[in-house]
Amino acid sequence: MQRISKQNIRGMQYHPIRMILELEFEGDENVYQYFDVPEDVWYAMRNVENIDIFYNTQILYRYKMLCKAKGKRVIP
């Protein structure tokens, strides 16, 4: 999981073959998986000035999401 020093998102990881974006949030032990996220969205997310705004406008409610408990593997 890539560590980032932005506001609410603590870490993120992308699986290009499966097109899954995984996010961890501050104060939350769960991992949120977003499905069918294009690779260009991942690259854009890594390079934005405010990742929270990007998440709220480009990720949240646009992609199917699964919340999984950290440490437990879930295969979609």
PDB file of C-alpha atoms in Angstrom:
ATOM      1  CA  MET A   1       0.000   0.000   0.000  1.00  0.00           C
ATOM      2  CA  GLN A   2       1.506   3.309  -1.044  1.00  0.00           C
ATOM      3  CA  ARG A   3       1.743   5.742   1.889  1.00  0.00           C
ATOM      4  CA  ILE A   4       0.606   9.267   1.171  1.00  0.00           C
ATOM      5  CA  SER A   5       0.707  12.360   3.335  1.00  0.00           C
ATOM      6  CA  LYS A   6      -2.621  13.886   2.399  1.00  0.00           C
ATOM      7  CA  GLN A   7      -5.663  14.636   4.536  1.00  0.00           C
ATOM      8  CA  ASN A   8      -8.053  11.695   4.995  1.00  0.00           C
ATOM      9  CA  ILE A   9      -6.635   9.004   2.742  1.00  0.00           C
ATOM     10  CA  ARG A  10      -3.850   7.176   4.552  1.00  0.00           C
ATOM     11  CA  GLY A  11      -2.773   4.761   1.825  1.00  0.00           C
ATOM     12  CA  MET A  12      -3.664   3.551  -1.639  1.00  0.00           C
ATOM     13  CA  GLN A  13      -2.785   0.735  -3.993  1.00  0.00           C
ATOM     14  CA  TYR A  14      -3.807  -0.163  -7.538  1.00  0.00           C
ATOM     15  CA  HIS A  15      -4.019  -3.576  -9.202  1.00  0.00           C
ATOM     16  CA  PRO A  16      -3.842  -2.825 -12.954  1.00  0.00           C
ATOM     17  CA  ILE A  17      -4.756  -6.281 -14.289  1.00  0.00           C
ATOM     18  CA  ARG A  18      -7.915  -6.437 -12.162  1.00  0.00           C
ATOM     19  CA  MET A  19      -8.493  -2.644 -12.268  1.00  0.00           C
ATOM     20  CA  ILE A  20      -9.010  -2.481  -8.499  1.00  0.00           C
ATOM     21  CA  LEU A  21      -8.173   0.604  -6.472  1.00  0.00           C
ATOM     22  CA  GLU A  22      -7.672  -0.016  -2.739  1.00  0.00           C
ATOM     23  CA  LEU A  23      -7.864   2.839  -0.252  1.00  0.00           C
ATOM     24  CA  GLU A  24      -7.254   3.127   3.477  1.00  0.00           C
ATOM     25  CA  PHE A  25      -8.592   6.101   5.426  1.00  0.00           C
ATOM     26  CA  GLU A  26      -7.352   7.762   8.604  1.00  0.00           C
ATOM     27  CA  GLY A  27      -9.063   6.371  11.691  1.00  0.00           C
ATOM     28  CA  ASP A  28     -10.508   3.381   9.806  1.00  0.00           C
ATOM     29  CA  GLU A  29      -9.005  -0.116   9.840  1.00  0.00           C
ATOM     30  CA  ASN A  30     -10.935  -1.280   6.777  1.00  0.00           C
ATOM     31  CA  VAL A  31      -9.711  -1.428   3.191  1.00  0.00           C
ATOM     32  CA  TYR A  32     -12.062  -0.101   0.531  1.00  0.00           C
ATOM     33  CA  GLN A  33     -11.817  -1.692  -2.903  1.00  0.00           C
ATOM     34  CA  TYR A  34     -13.147   0.167  -5.946  1.00  0.00           C
ATOM     35  CA  PHE A  35     -13.697  -1.944  -9.074  1.00  0.00           C
ATOM     36  CA  ASP A  36     -13.203  -1.220 -12.783  1.00  0.00           C
ATOM     37  CA  VAL A  37     -11.137   1.895 -12.107  1.00  0.00           C
ATOM     38  CA  PRO A  38      -9.184   2.798 -15.268  1.00  0.00           C
ATOM     39  CA  GLU A  39      -5.417   3.055 -14.945  1.00  0.00           C
ATOM     40  CA  ASP A  40      -5.423   6.694 -16.068  1.00  0.00           C
ATOM     41  CA  VAL A  41      -7.663   7.544 -13.096  1.00  0.00           C
ATOM     42  CA  TRP A  42      -5.099   5.898 -10.791  1.00  0.00           C
ATOM     43  CA  TYR A  43      -2.258   7.923 -12.299  1.00  0.00           C
ATOM     44  CA  ALA A  44      -4.275  11.124 -12.074  1.00  0.00           C
ATOM     45  CA  MET A  45      -5.102  10.398  -8.426  1.00  0.00           C
ATOM     46  CA  ARG A  46      -1.420   9.964  -7.577  1.00  0.00           C
ATOM     47  CA  ASN A  47      -0.571  13.385  -8.995  1.00  0.00           C
ATOM     48  CA  VAL A  48      -3.351  15.661  -7.771  1.00  0.00           C
ATOM     49  CA  GLU A  49      -2.810  18.518  -5.353  1.00  0.00           C
ATOM     50  CA  ASN A  50      -5.823  17.667  -3.177  1.00  0.00           C
ATOM     51  CA  ILE A  51      -6.517  13.936  -3.128  1.00  0.00           C
ATOM     52  CA  ASP A  52      -9.655  14.304  -1.013  1.00  0.00           C
ATOM     53  CA  ILE A  53     -11.348  16.507  -3.623  1.00  0.00           C
ATOM     54  CA  PHE A  54     -10.287  14.098  -6.363  1.00  0.00           C
ATOM     55  CA  TYR A  55     -11.667  11.142  -4.394  1.00  0.00           C
ATOM     56  CA  ASN A  56     -14.986  12.892  -3.759  1.00  0.00           C
ATOM     57  CA  THR A  57     -15.459  13.985  -7.368  1.00  0.00           C
ATOM     58  CA  GLN A  58     -13.840  11.177  -9.386  1.00  0.00           C
ATOM     59  CA  ILE A  59     -14.037   7.970  -7.297  1.00  0.00           C
ATOM     60  CA  LEU A  60     -16.827   8.096  -4.719  1.00  0.00           C
ATOM     61  CA  TYR A  61     -20.197   6.982  -6.195  1.00  0.00           C
ATOM     62  CA  ARG A  62     -18.656   6.336  -9.633  1.00  0.00           C
ATOM     63  CA  TYR A  63     -17.292   2.843  -9.009  1.00  0.00           C
ATOM     64  CA  LYS A  64     -18.634  -0.262  -7.321  1.00  0.00           C
ATOM     65  CA  MET A  65     -17.089  -0.535  -3.848  1.00  0.00           C
ATOM     66  CA  LEU A  66     -16.436  -3.343  -1.387  1.00  0.00           C
ATOM     67  CA  CYS A  67     -15.366  -2.735   2.194  1.00  0.00           C
ATOM     68  CA  LYS A  68     -13.216  -5.472   3.687  1.00  0.00           C
ATOM     69  CA  ALA A  69     -11.726  -5.902   7.120  1.00  0.00           C
ATOM     70  CA  LYS A  70      -7.994  -5.279   7.067  1.00  0.00           C
ATOM     71  CA  GLY A  71      -6.024  -8.496   7.082  1.00  0.00           C
ATOM     72  CA  LYS A  72      -8.790 -10.615   5.535  1.00  0.00           C
ATOM     73  CA  ARG A  73      -8.519 -11.447   1.873  1.00  0.00           C
ATOM     74  CA  VAL A  74     -11.632 -10.979  -0.222  1.00  0.00           C
ATOM     75  CA  ILE A  75     -11.685 -12.180  -3.816  1.00  0.00           C
ATOM     76  CA  PRO A  76     -14.362 -10.405  -5.870  1.00  0.00           C
TER      77      PRO A  76
END
